[in-house]
Each structure stands twice: as structure tokens, then as C-alpha cells.
């Protein structure tokens, strides 16, 4: 709820599981005890850029037992002498104030952590989508099978054309056989005719005898 001109937390709903709350750049000046009542499990709270001026206002955050990181940057309270030491002494449960611990070690960036987790999830999804190597081998086998089938079809086409040629040759042979048979019949008829011509002569000779 950053930059929404929020002046009070009185209407904040109960969010018992909420762990991170962004309230930066609003006009909040007090009433922080509501946070402990409505959001008891907060671990990160950003109140930077608000109208918080004194330690008494921040004291209400002592009831947030799980609070680890508090941001009050750009609040008037940061101008107080020994501001950091006073806040760490008042809120002993916190580890980081305005992004640094008591020894000025910078807090880990929670957004970077989320991004890393997201990248790991993306990598896992990519691996799941990629699947085991065997799948690609099976696809290759299917492709080989398809090529073998194509070769078989070509062989069938060649075989059919060969058979068709044989049938054509057989038809030609049949025609030749028919023609030869006709020639033989013509020759036979010619021989019979000659015999018929000779037979009358033989009959004449017999009559002369």
C-alpha cells in the first residue's frame, strides 16, 4: 500500500498470515499498534517516507515478535541523535534497520532472492518440457520408419510397373500366337484345296482303267 496517501491504519483488515507489508510514502504519523493486532506475523515492515517523528510512535512495534526488518528511511525520526542505536535497543527483535544491521552489514535483497527462486522454477519447467532424451530417439526412429515405408512404396511402384510390362508382353505374345495359328489354318486349307484338285484326276485315271 505504497503511495496511496494513507493517514491511518485503523481500517486495516486482519491478515494473520501476512509477512511483508509495504506502507512507504504515505502520511502515517501514529497508530502502529494496529499492526500487532491485525498482522501479528509480520517479518518485514516498510514505513519509509511517512510522518513518524519520535521513538514513542515506534514503541508500538515491540509486539511484532517476528519482525526482522524495519525501514524508517526519510521519516523525521531518522534525524534524532543516536537514532539507530535507540531503535535497535527499543526493538530488540529486529535484525535490519533501513537495510543494514547493527554492524552496518547490508540486508539481503528479498526481491533478488525471489528472482533466483523464480529462475530455478523456470529451469525446472524447461527440464520438464524438454523431457527425457529417449523421447527424441523415439521420434527419430519414427522418422526412419517413415523413410523405410517410403522406400517400400517405391519398390511396390517398381514392381507394379514391371508386372504391367510383363502383361503387355504377354498380350503381344498372345497376338503373335493367334497370328501364327491363322497362318497354319490358311496353309492347311491350301493343302486341302490341292488335294481336292488332285482327287478328280485320280478318279479320272481310275475310270480309264
PDB file of C-alpha atoms in Angstrom:
ATOM      1  CA  UNK A   1       0.000   0.000   0.000  1.00  0.00           C
ATOM      2  CA  UNK A   2       2.724   2.431  -1.009  1.00  0.00           C
ATOM      3  CA  UNK A   3       1.957   5.985  -2.198  1.00  0.00           C
ATOM      4  CA  UNK A   4      -1.793   5.872  -1.568  1.00  0.00           C
ATOM      5  CA  UNK A   5      -1.955   8.890   0.790  1.00  0.00           C
ATOM      6  CA  UNK A   6      -2.802   6.633   3.716  1.00  0.00           C
ATOM      7  CA  UNK A   7      -3.131   8.549   7.007  1.00  0.00           C
ATOM      8  CA  UNK A   8      -4.309   5.811   9.362  1.00  0.00           C
ATOM      9  CA  UNK A   9      -4.175   2.026   9.787  1.00  0.00           C
ATOM     10  CA  UNK A  10      -7.451   1.867  11.726  1.00  0.00           C
ATOM     11  CA  UNK A  11      -9.280   0.104   8.868  1.00  0.00           C
ATOM     12  CA  UNK A  12      -6.543  -2.419   8.161  1.00  0.00           C
ATOM     13  CA  UNK A  13      -8.120  -5.887   7.901  1.00  0.00           C
ATOM     14  CA  UNK A  14      -6.898  -8.874   9.881  1.00  0.00           C
ATOM     15  CA  UNK A  15      -4.149 -10.593   7.899  1.00  0.00           C
ATOM     16  CA  UNK A  16      -2.714 -13.154  10.280  1.00  0.00           C
ATOM     17  CA  UNK A  17      -0.550 -14.853   7.628  1.00  0.00           C
ATOM     18  CA  UNK A  18       0.875 -11.651   6.149  1.00  0.00           C
ATOM     19  CA  UNK A  19       4.663 -11.483   6.483  1.00  0.00           C
ATOM     20  CA  UNK A  20       5.658  -8.467   4.356  1.00  0.00           C
ATOM     21  CA  UNK A  21       3.906  -5.068   4.360  1.00  0.00           C
ATOM     22  CA  UNK A  22       4.807  -2.042   2.241  1.00  0.00           C
ATOM     23  CA  UNK A  23       3.463   1.281   3.624  1.00  0.00           C
ATOM     24  CA  UNK A  24       6.079   3.635   2.217  1.00  0.00           C
ATOM     25  CA  UNK A  25       5.438   7.214   1.076  1.00  0.00           C
ATOM     26  CA  UNK A  26       2.144   7.753   2.907  1.00  0.00           C
ATOM     27  CA  UNK A  27       1.082  10.215   5.642  1.00  0.00           C
ATOM     28  CA  UNK A  28       1.079   7.837   8.629  1.00  0.00           C
ATOM     29  CA  UNK A  29       2.098   9.518  11.895  1.00  0.00           C
ATOM     30  CA  UNK A  30       0.923   7.012  14.526  1.00  0.00           C
ATOM     31  CA  UNK A  31      -1.491   4.206  15.403  1.00  0.00           C
ATOM     32  CA  UNK A  32       1.083   1.476  14.702  1.00  0.00           C
ATOM     33  CA  UNK A  33      -0.295  -0.745  17.498  1.00  0.00           C
ATOM     34  CA  UNK A  34      -2.930  -1.868  14.984  1.00  0.00           C
ATOM     35  CA  UNK A  35      -0.216  -3.760  13.116  1.00  0.00           C
ATOM     36  CA  UNK A  36       0.466  -6.066  16.056  1.00  0.00           C
ATOM     37  CA  UNK A  37      -3.255  -6.745  16.435  1.00  0.00           C
ATOM     38  CA  UNK A  38      -4.120  -7.343  12.759  1.00  0.00           C
ATOM     39  CA  UNK A  39      -0.821  -8.606  11.306  1.00  0.00           C
ATOM     40  CA  UNK A  40       0.984 -10.380  14.166  1.00  0.00           C
ATOM     41  CA  UNK A  41       3.330 -12.419  11.937  1.00  0.00           C
ATOM     42  CA  UNK A  42       4.979  -9.575  10.046  1.00  0.00           C
ATOM     43  CA  UNK A  43       8.698 -10.074   9.438  1.00  0.00           C
ATOM     44  CA  UNK A  44       9.269  -7.083   7.126  1.00  0.00           C
ATOM     45  CA  UNK A  45       7.716  -3.623   7.511  1.00  0.00           C
ATOM     46  CA  UNK A  46       8.445  -0.599   5.340  1.00  0.00           C
ATOM     47  CA  UNK A  47       7.328   2.740   6.831  1.00  0.00           C
ATOM     48  CA  UNK A  48       9.806   4.925   4.942  1.00  0.00           C
ATOM     49  CA  UNK A  49       8.637   8.339   3.753  1.00  0.00           C
ATOM     50  CA  UNK A  50       5.925   8.720   6.432  1.00  0.00           C
ATOM     51  CA  UNK A  51       5.379  11.301   9.219  1.00  0.00           C
ATOM     52  CA  UNK A  52       6.860   9.278  12.091  1.00  0.00           C
ATOM     53  CA  UNK A  53       8.749  11.690  14.373  1.00  0.00           C
ATOM     54  CA  UNK A  54       9.547  10.080  17.732  1.00  0.00           C
ATOM     55  CA  UNK A  55      10.506   6.839  19.441  1.00  0.00           C
ATOM     56  CA  UNK A  56       7.178   6.659  21.272  1.00  0.00           C
ATOM     57  CA  UNK A  57       5.400   6.056  17.974  1.00  0.00           C
ATOM     58  CA  UNK A  58       7.741   3.204  17.045  1.00  0.00           C
ATOM     59  CA  UNK A  59       7.476   1.638  20.508  1.00  0.00           C
ATOM     60  CA  UNK A  60       4.113   0.094  19.497  1.00  0.00           C
ATOM     61  CA  UNK A  61       6.046  -2.259  17.186  1.00  0.00           C
ATOM     62  CA  UNK A  62       7.521  -4.168  20.145  1.00  0.00           C
ATOM     63  CA  UNK A  63       4.542  -6.518  19.977  1.00  0.00           C
ATOM     64  CA  UNK A  64       5.537  -7.658  16.498  1.00  0.00           C
ATOM     65  CA  UNK A  65       7.630 -10.539  17.855  1.00  0.00           C
ATOM     66  CA  UNK A  66       8.591 -11.907  14.414  1.00  0.00           C
ATOM     67  CA  UNK A  67       9.660  -8.559  12.944  1.00  0.00           C
ATOM     68  CA  UNK A  68      13.175  -8.819  11.483  1.00  0.00           C
ATOM     69  CA  UNK A  69      13.449  -5.845   9.148  1.00  0.00           C
ATOM     70  CA  UNK A  70      12.129  -2.280   9.639  1.00  0.00           C
ATOM     71  CA  UNK A  71      12.522   0.620   7.254  1.00  0.00           C
ATOM     72  CA  UNK A  72      12.050   4.195   8.515  1.00  0.00           C
ATOM     73  CA  UNK A  73      14.152   5.923   5.864  1.00  0.00           C
ATOM     74  CA  UNK A  74      13.051   9.510   5.048  1.00  0.00           C
ATOM     75  CA  UNK A  75      10.985   9.744   8.229  1.00  0.00           C
ATOM     76  CA  UNK A  76      11.677  12.645  10.598  1.00  0.00           C
ATOM     77  CA  UNK A  77      12.665  10.181  13.343  1.00  0.00           C
ATOM     78  CA  UNK A  78      15.885   9.457  11.472  1.00  0.00           C
ATOM     79  CA  UNK A  79      17.114  12.939  12.382  1.00  0.00           C
ATOM     80  CA  UNK A  80      17.221  12.062  16.095  1.00  0.00           C
ATOM     81  CA  UNK A  81      20.612  11.714  17.759  1.00  0.00           C
ATOM     82  CA  UNK A  82      21.691   8.089  18.107  1.00  0.00           C
ATOM     83  CA  UNK A  83      18.672   7.115  16.027  1.00  0.00           C
ATOM     84  CA  UNK A  84      19.930   3.705  15.011  1.00  0.00           C
ATOM     85  CA  UNK A  85      21.192   2.652  18.420  1.00  0.00           C
ATOM     86  CA  UNK A  86      17.940   3.795  20.008  1.00  0.00           C
ATOM     87  CA  UNK A  87      15.789   1.784  17.568  1.00  0.00           C
ATOM     88  CA  UNK A  88      17.874  -1.394  17.977  1.00  0.00           C
ATOM     89  CA  UNK A  89      17.643  -1.010  21.750  1.00  0.00           C
ATOM     90  CA  UNK A  90      13.883  -0.368  21.635  1.00  0.00           C
ATOM     91  CA  UNK A  91      13.070  -3.126  19.123  1.00  0.00           C
ATOM     92  CA  UNK A  92      15.468  -5.904  20.052  1.00  0.00           C
ATOM     93  CA  UNK A  93      13.706  -8.455  17.816  1.00  0.00           C
ATOM     94  CA  UNK A  94      14.729  -6.690  14.576  1.00  0.00           C
ATOM     95  CA  UNK A  95      17.928  -7.537  12.696  1.00  0.00           C
ATOM     96  CA  UNK A  96      17.906  -4.875   9.978  1.00  0.00           C
ATOM     97  CA  UNK A  97      17.050  -1.163  10.164  1.00  0.00           C
ATOM     98  CA  UNK A  98      16.836   0.796   6.928  1.00  0.00           C
ATOM     99  CA  UNK A  99      18.512  -2.113   5.104  1.00  0.00           C
ATOM    100  CA  UNK A 100      21.518  -2.591   7.450  1.00  0.00           C
ATOM    101  CA  UNK A 101      22.168  -4.480  10.666  1.00  0.00           C
ATOM    102  CA  UNK A 102      23.894  -3.034  13.757  1.00  0.00           C
ATOM    103  CA  UNK A 103      27.318  -3.733  12.240  1.00  0.00           C
ATOM    104  CA  UNK A 104      26.359  -1.954   9.009  1.00  0.00           C
ATOM    105  CA  UNK A 105      26.066  -5.174   7.014  1.00  0.00           C
ATOM    106  CA  UNK A 106      23.587  -4.801   4.205  1.00  0.00           C
ATOM    107  CA  UNK A 107      20.451  -6.911   4.307  1.00  0.00           C
ATOM    108  CA  UNK A 108      19.959  -9.444   1.506  1.00  0.00           C
ATOM    109  CA  UNK A 109      17.640  -8.203  -1.209  1.00  0.00           C
ATOM    110  CA  UNK A 110      14.424 -10.156  -0.840  1.00  0.00           C
ATOM    111  CA  UNK A 111      13.444  -9.329  -4.426  1.00  0.00           C
ATOM    112  CA  UNK A 112      16.701 -10.862  -5.728  1.00  0.00           C
ATOM    113  CA  UNK A 113      16.004 -13.973  -3.686  1.00  0.00           C
ATOM    114  CA  UNK A 114      12.542 -14.185  -5.211  1.00  0.00           C
ATOM    115  CA  UNK A 115      14.008 -13.768  -8.696  1.00  0.00           C
ATOM    116  CA  UNK A 116      16.528 -16.565  -8.083  1.00  0.00           C
ATOM    117  CA  UNK A 117      13.774 -18.855  -6.892  1.00  0.00           C
ATOM    118  CA  UNK A 118      11.745 -17.905  -9.942  1.00  0.00           C
ATOM    119  CA  UNK A 119      14.704 -18.688 -12.234  1.00  0.00           C
ATOM    120  CA  UNK A 120      15.121 -22.078 -10.571  1.00  0.00           C
ATOM    121  CA  UNK A 121      11.427 -22.775 -11.097  1.00  0.00           C
ATOM    122  CA  UNK A 122      11.757 -21.739 -14.752  1.00  0.00           C
ATOM    123  CA  UNK A 123      14.742 -24.075 -15.170  1.00  0.00           C
ATOM    124  CA  UNK A 124      12.744 -26.923 -13.665  1.00  0.00           C
ATOM    125  CA  UNK A 125       9.859 -26.176 -16.027  1.00  0.00           C
ATOM    126  CA  UNK A 126      12.226 -26.126 -19.010  1.00  0.00           C
ATOM    127  CA  UNK A 127      13.633 -29.502 -17.975  1.00  0.00           C
ATOM    128  CA  UNK A 128      10.117 -30.891 -17.586  1.00  0.00           C
ATOM    129  CA  UNK A 129       9.141 -29.595 -21.021  1.00  0.00           C
ATOM    130  CA  UNK A 130      12.335 -30.933 -22.557  1.00  0.00           C
ATOM    131  CA  UNK A 131      11.569 -34.405 -21.253  1.00  0.00           C
ATOM    132  CA  UNK A 132      13.963 -37.362 -21.189  1.00  0.00           C
ATOM    133  CA  UNK A 133      16.362 -37.863 -24.102  1.00  0.00           C
ATOM    134  CA  UNK A 134      14.624 -41.089 -25.067  1.00  0.00           C
ATOM    135  CA  UNK A 135      11.688 -39.185 -26.476  1.00  0.00           C
ATOM    136  CA  UNK A 136      13.827 -37.633 -29.183  1.00  0.00           C
ATOM    137  CA  UNK A 137      15.285 -41.013 -30.064  1.00  0.00           C
ATOM    138  CA  UNK A 138      11.805 -42.443 -30.441  1.00  0.00           C
ATOM    139  CA  UNK A 139      10.876 -39.578 -32.747  1.00  0.00           C
ATOM    140  CA  UNK A 140      13.979 -40.267 -34.826  1.00  0.00           C
ATOM    141  CA  UNK A 141      13.010 -43.920 -35.002  1.00  0.00           C
ATOM    142  CA  UNK A 142       9.577 -42.899 -36.210  1.00  0.00           C
ATOM    143  CA  UNK A 143      11.168 -40.770 -38.908  1.00  0.00           C
ATOM    144  CA  UNK A 144      13.340 -43.699 -40.003  1.00  0.00           C
ATOM    145  CA  UNK A 145      10.267 -45.877 -40.126  1.00  0.00           C
ATOM    146  CA  UNK A 146       8.600 -43.322 -42.338  1.00  0.00           C
ATOM    147  CA  UNK A 147      11.564 -43.325 -44.733  1.00  0.00           C
ATOM    148  CA  UNK A 148      11.541 -47.126 -44.842  1.00  0.00           C
ATOM    149  CA  UNK A 149       7.874 -47.014 -45.684  1.00  0.00           C
ATOM    150  CA  UNK A 150       8.575 -44.597 -48.486  1.00  0.00           C
ATOM    151  CA  UNK A 151      11.202 -46.956 -49.913  1.00  0.00           C
ATOM    152  CA  UNK A 152       8.704 -49.810 -49.704  1.00  0.00           C
ATOM    153  CA  UNK A 153       6.182 -47.756 -51.643  1.00  0.00           C
ATOM    154  CA  UNK A 154       8.779 -47.074 -54.326  1.00  0.00           C
ATOM    155  CA  UNK A 155       9.537 -50.781 -54.538  1.00  0.00           C
ATOM    156  CA  UNK A 156       5.832 -51.512 -54.906  1.00  0.00           C
ATOM    157  CA  UNK A 157       5.590 -48.948 -57.698  1.00  0.00           C
ATOM    158  CA  UNK A 158       8.563 -50.530 -59.478  1.00  0.00           C
ATOM    159  CA  UNK A 159       7.054 -53.990 -59.033  1.00  0.00           C
ATOM    160  CA  UNK A 160       3.707 -52.880 -60.426  1.00  0.00           C
ATOM    161  CA  UNK A 161       5.289 -51.257 -63.448  1.00  0.00           C
ATOM    162  CA  UNK A 162       7.310 -54.416 -64.050  1.00  0.00           C
ATOM    163  CA  UNK A 163       4.213 -56.590 -63.862  1.00  0.00           C
ATOM    164  CA  UNK A 164       2.366 -54.264 -66.186  1.00  0.00           C
ATOM    165  CA  UNK A 165       5.186 -54.584 -68.689  1.00  0.00           C
ATOM    166  CA  UNK A 166       5.020 -58.348 -68.400  1.00  0.00           C
ATOM    167  CA  UNK A 167       1.254 -58.275 -69.017  1.00  0.00           C
ATOM    168  CA  UNK A 168       1.789 -56.138 -72.097  1.00  0.00           C
ATOM    169  CA  UNK A 169       4.413 -58.578 -73.366  1.00  0.00           C
ATOM    170  CA  UNK A 170       2.074 -61.497 -72.668  1.00  0.00           C
ATOM    171  CA  UNK A 171      -0.653 -59.793 -74.705  1.00  0.00           C
ATOM    172  CA  UNK A 172       1.815 -59.295 -77.551  1.00  0.00           C
ATOM    173  CA  UNK A 173       2.794 -62.956 -77.357  1.00  0.00           C
ATOM    174  CA  UNK A 174      -0.885 -63.957 -77.449  1.00  0.00           C
ATOM    175  CA  UNK A 175      -1.378 -61.862 -80.554  1.00  0.00           C
ATOM    176  CA  UNK A 176       1.630 -63.486 -82.187  1.00  0.00           C
ATOM    177  CA  UNK A 177       0.240 -66.896 -81.308  1.00  0.00           C
ATOM    178  CA  UNK A 178      -3.111 -66.047 -82.821  1.00  0.00           C
ATOM    179  CA  UNK A 179      -1.444 -64.804 -85.995  1.00  0.00           C
ATOM    180  CA  UNK A 180       0.665 -67.970 -86.232  1.00  0.00           C
ATOM    181  CA  UNK A 181      -2.429 -70.095 -85.702  1.00  0.00           C
ATOM    182  CA  UNK A 182      -4.208 -68.262 -88.507  1.00  0.00           C
ATOM    183  CA  UNK A 183      -1.275 -68.804 -90.836  1.00  0.00           C
ATOM    184  CA  UNK A 184      -1.274 -72.515 -90.047  1.00  0.00           C
ATOM    185  CA  UNK A 185      -5.003 -72.729 -90.738  1.00  0.00           C
ATOM    186  CA  UNK A 186      -4.506 -70.982 -94.091  1.00  0.00           C
ATOM    187  CA  UNK A 187      -1.746 -73.415 -95.021  1.00  0.00           C
ATOM    188  CA  UNK A 188      -3.953 -76.368 -94.047  1.00  0.00           C
ATOM    189  CA  UNK A 189      -6.786 -75.050 -96.197  1.00  0.00           C
ATOM    190  CA  UNK A 190      -4.354 -74.662 -99.113  1.00  0.00           C
ATOM    191  CA  UNK A 191      -3.233 -78.272 -98.769  1.00  0.00           C
ATOM    192  CA  UNK A 192      -6.829 -79.453 -98.682  1.00  0.00           C
ATOM    193  CA  UNK A 193      -7.567 -77.480-101.824  1.00  0.00           C
ATOM    194  CA  UNK A 194      -4.656 -79.073-103.610  1.00  0.00           C
ATOM    195  CA  UNK A 195      -5.855 -82.486-102.550  1.00  0.00           C
ATOM    196  CA  UNK A 196      -9.271 -81.704-103.868  1.00  0.00           C
ATOM    197  CA  UNK A 197      -7.735 -80.716-107.176  1.00  0.00           C
ATOM    198  CA  UNK A 198      -5.734 -83.938-107.302  1.00  0.00           C
ATOM    199  CA  UNK A 199      -8.616 -86.211-106.321  1.00  0.00           C
ATOM    200  CA  UNK A 200     -10.661 -85.667-109.529  1.00  0.00           C
ATOM    201  CA  UNK A 201      -7.601 -86.543-111.574  1.00  0.00           C
ATOM    202  CA  UNK A 202      -7.181 -89.748-109.641  1.00  0.00           C
ATOM    203  CA  UNK A 203     -10.853 -90.553-110.194  1.00  0.00           C
ATOM    204  CA  UNK A 204     -10.418 -89.976-113.945  1.00  0.00           C
ATOM    205  CA  UNK A 205      -7.486 -92.337-114.079  1.00  0.00           C
ATOM    206  CA  UNK A 206      -9.484 -94.992-112.254  1.00  0.00           C
ATOM    207  CA  UNK A 207     -12.322 -94.636-114.770  1.00  0.00           C
ATOM    208  CA  UNK A 208      -9.835 -95.045-117.648  1.00  0.00           C
ATOM    209  CA  UNK A 209      -8.589 -98.198-116.071  1.00  0.00           C
TER     210      UNK A 209
END
